[in-house]
CSV table of C-alpha atoms in Angstrom, one decimal:
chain,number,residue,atom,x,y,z
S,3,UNK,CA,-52.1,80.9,68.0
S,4,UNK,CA,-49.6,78.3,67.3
S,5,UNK,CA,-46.4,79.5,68.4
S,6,UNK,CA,-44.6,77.5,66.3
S,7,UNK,CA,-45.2,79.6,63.2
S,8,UNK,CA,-43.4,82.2,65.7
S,9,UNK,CA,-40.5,81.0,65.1
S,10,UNK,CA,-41.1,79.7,61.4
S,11,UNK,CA,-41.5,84.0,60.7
S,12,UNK,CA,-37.7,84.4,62.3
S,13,UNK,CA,-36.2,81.7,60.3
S,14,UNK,CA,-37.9,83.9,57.2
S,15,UNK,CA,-36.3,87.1,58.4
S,16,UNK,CA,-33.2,85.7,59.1
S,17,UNK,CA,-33.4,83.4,55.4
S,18,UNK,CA,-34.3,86.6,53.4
S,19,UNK,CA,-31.3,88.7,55.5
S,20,UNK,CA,-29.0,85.4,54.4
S,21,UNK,CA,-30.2,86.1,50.4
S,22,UNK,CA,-30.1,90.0,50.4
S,23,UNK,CA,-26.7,89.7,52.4
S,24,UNK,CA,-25.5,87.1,49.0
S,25,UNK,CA,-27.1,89.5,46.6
S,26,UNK,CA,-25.5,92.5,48.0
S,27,UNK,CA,-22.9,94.7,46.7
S,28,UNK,CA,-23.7,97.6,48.4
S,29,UNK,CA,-20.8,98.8,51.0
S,30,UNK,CA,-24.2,100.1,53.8
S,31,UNK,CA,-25.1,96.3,54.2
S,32,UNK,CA,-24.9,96.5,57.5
S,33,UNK,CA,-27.6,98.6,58.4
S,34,UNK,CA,-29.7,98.1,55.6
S,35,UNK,CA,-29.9,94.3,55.7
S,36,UNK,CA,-28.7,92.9,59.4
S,37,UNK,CA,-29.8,95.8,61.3
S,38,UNK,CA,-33.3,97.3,60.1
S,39,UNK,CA,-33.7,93.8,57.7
S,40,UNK,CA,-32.8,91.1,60.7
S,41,UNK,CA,-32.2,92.9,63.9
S,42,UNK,CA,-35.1,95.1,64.2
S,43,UNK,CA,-37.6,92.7,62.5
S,44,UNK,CA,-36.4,89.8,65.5
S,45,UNK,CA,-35.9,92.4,68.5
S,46,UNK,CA,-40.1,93.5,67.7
S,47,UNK,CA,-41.0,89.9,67.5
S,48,UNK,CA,-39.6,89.2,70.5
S,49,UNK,CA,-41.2,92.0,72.2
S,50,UNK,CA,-44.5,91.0,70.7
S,51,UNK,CA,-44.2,87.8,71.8
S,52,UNK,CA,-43.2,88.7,75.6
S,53,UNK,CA,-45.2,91.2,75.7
S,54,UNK,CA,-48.8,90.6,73.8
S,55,UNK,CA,-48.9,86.7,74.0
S,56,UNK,CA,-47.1,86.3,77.1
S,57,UNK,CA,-49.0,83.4,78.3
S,58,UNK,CA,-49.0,81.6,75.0
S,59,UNK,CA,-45.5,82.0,74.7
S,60,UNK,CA,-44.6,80.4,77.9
S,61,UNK,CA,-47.0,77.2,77.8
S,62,UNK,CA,-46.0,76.7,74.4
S,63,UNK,CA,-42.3,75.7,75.8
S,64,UNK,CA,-43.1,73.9,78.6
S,65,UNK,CA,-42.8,76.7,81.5
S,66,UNK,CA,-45.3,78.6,83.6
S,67,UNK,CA,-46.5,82.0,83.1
S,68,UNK,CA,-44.6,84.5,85.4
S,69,UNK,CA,-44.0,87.7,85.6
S,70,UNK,CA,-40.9,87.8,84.2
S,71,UNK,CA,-41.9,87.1,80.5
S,72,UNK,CA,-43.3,91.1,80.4
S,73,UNK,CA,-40.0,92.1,81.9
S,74,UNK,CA,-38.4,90.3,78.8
S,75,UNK,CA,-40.5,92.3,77.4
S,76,UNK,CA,-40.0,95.3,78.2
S,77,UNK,CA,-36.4,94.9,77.7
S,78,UNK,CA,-36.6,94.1,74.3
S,79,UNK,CA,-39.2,97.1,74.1
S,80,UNK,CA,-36.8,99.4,75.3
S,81,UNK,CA,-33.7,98.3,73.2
S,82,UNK,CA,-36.2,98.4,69.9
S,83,UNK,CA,-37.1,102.1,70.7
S,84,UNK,CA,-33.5,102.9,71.6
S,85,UNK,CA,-32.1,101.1,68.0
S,86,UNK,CA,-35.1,102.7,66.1
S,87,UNK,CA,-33.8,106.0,67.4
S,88,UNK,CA,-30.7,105.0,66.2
S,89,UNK,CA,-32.1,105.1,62.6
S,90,UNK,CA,-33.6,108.5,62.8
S,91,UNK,CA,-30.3,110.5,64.8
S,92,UNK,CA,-27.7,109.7,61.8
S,93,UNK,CA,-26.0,107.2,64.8
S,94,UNK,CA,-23.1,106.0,63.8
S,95,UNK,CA,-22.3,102.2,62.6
S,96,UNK,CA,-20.3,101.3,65.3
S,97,UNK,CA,-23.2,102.4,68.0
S,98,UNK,CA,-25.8,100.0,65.5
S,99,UNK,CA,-23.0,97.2,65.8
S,100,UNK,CA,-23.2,97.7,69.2
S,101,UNK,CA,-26.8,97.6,69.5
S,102,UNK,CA,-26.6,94.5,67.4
S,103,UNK,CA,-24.0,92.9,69.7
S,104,UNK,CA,-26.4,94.0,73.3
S,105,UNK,CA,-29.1,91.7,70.9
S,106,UNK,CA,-27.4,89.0,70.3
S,107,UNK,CA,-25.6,88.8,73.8
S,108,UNK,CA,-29.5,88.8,75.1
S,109,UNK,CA,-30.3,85.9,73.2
S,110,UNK,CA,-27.4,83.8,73.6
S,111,UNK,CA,-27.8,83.7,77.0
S,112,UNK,CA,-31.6,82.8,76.5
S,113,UNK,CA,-30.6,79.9,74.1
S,114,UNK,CA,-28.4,78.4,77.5
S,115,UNK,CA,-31.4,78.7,79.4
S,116,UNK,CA,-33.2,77.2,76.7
S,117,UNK,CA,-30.7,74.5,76.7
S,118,UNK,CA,-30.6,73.7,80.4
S,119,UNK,CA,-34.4,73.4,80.0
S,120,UNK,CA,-33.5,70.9,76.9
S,121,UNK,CA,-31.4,68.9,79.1
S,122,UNK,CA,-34.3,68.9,81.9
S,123,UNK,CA,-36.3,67.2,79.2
S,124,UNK,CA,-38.0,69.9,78.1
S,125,UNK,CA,-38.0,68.5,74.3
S,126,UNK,CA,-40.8,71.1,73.0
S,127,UNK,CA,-40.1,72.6,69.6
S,128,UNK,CA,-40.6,75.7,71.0
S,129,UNK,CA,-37.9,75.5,73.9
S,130,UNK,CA,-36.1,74.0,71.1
S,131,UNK,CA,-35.7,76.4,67.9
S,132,UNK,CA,-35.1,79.1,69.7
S,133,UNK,CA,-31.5,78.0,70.1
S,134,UNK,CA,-31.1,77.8,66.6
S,135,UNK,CA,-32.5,81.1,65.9
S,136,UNK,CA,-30.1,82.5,68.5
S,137,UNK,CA,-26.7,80.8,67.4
S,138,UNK,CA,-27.6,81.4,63.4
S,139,UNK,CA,-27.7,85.1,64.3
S,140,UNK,CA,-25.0,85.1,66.3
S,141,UNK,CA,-22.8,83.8,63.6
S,142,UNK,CA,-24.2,86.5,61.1
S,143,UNK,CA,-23.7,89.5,63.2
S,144,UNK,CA,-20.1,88.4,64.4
S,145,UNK,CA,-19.2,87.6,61.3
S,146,UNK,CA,-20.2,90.3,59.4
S,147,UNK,CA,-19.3,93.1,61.6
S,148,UNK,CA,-16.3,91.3,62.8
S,149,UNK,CA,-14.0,93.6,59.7
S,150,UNK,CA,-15.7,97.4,61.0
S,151,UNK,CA,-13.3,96.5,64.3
S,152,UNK,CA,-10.1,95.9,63.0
C-alpha cells in the first residue's frame, strides 16, 4: 500500500468538508459537515492507519517501527468511540467542539514533530503532508467554531 494515497483520501475529506461548508446554509453545519463530514472521517483514518498498517505507516516517513505507533492508535481509537458516542447521546455542540478542539490539538502537535523530523532531513512526502493536513484543519475548526464561544 502506498501511503501516499493515505493522505491524498484526507485532502478529499477535508476538500469536500471545504465545498459542503460553501454550499451550506444550514445553521447545524457544524456537526453535520466538520464533525461527522471532516472530523470523524480523519480521526478513523488515523486510527486505521496507526493501528492496521502500523508498520507501513512508519517506514513510509522515514522512522522505525515502535510500539508507540499502536498507542497512537489507540488514542485515536478511543477519542473516535467517545465522539461517535457523542452522535448517538443528543451531546451538546459545545462538548462536539470540544472533541473537535482535543483533535486538532493532537495533531498539531504531531505536525511539530513532523516538522522537527523535516528539519532532520527527513524530506519524505509522507513526513511531509501531514503538516498540511494538520494546519488546514486547524484553521477550519478554529475558525468556524470560533462564533459558538463568544
Amino acid at each position: 500500500m502506498n501511503i501516499i494515497y493515505y493522505n491524498i483520501v484526507q485532502y478529499l475529506i477535508i476538500i469536500i468538508a471545504i465545498i459542503r461548508l460553501n454550499m451550506s446554509n444550514n445553521s447545524d453545519t457544524y456537526t453535520n459537515i466538520l464533525y461527522n463530514g471532516m472530523i470523524i472521517p480523519l480521526v478513523i483514518y488515523s486510527t486505521i492507519g496507526h493501528l492496521i498498517f502500523t508498520n507501513s505507516v512508519a517506514s513510509s516517513i522515514g522512522w522505525k517501527s515502535s510500539p508507540f505507533q499502536k498507542e497512537l492508535g489507540y488514542f485515536t481509537l478511543s477519542l473516535l468511540l467517545v465522539m461517535i458516542w457523542s452522535n448517538y447521546s443528543n451531546t451538546r455542540l459545545e462538548t462536539k467542539i470540544s472533541l473537535s478542539y482535543v483533535w486538532i490539538i493532537f495533531i498539531m502537535f504531531a505536525a511539530l514533530n513532523h516538522i522537527y523530523e523535516f528539519k532532520k532531513g527527513n524530506i519524505s512526502l509522507n513526513n511531509i503532508l501531514p503538516i498540511f493536513v494538520s494546519f488546514t484543519v486547524f484553521i477550519l475548526i478554529i475558525y468556524n467554531s470560533y462564533k459558538f464561544w463568544l
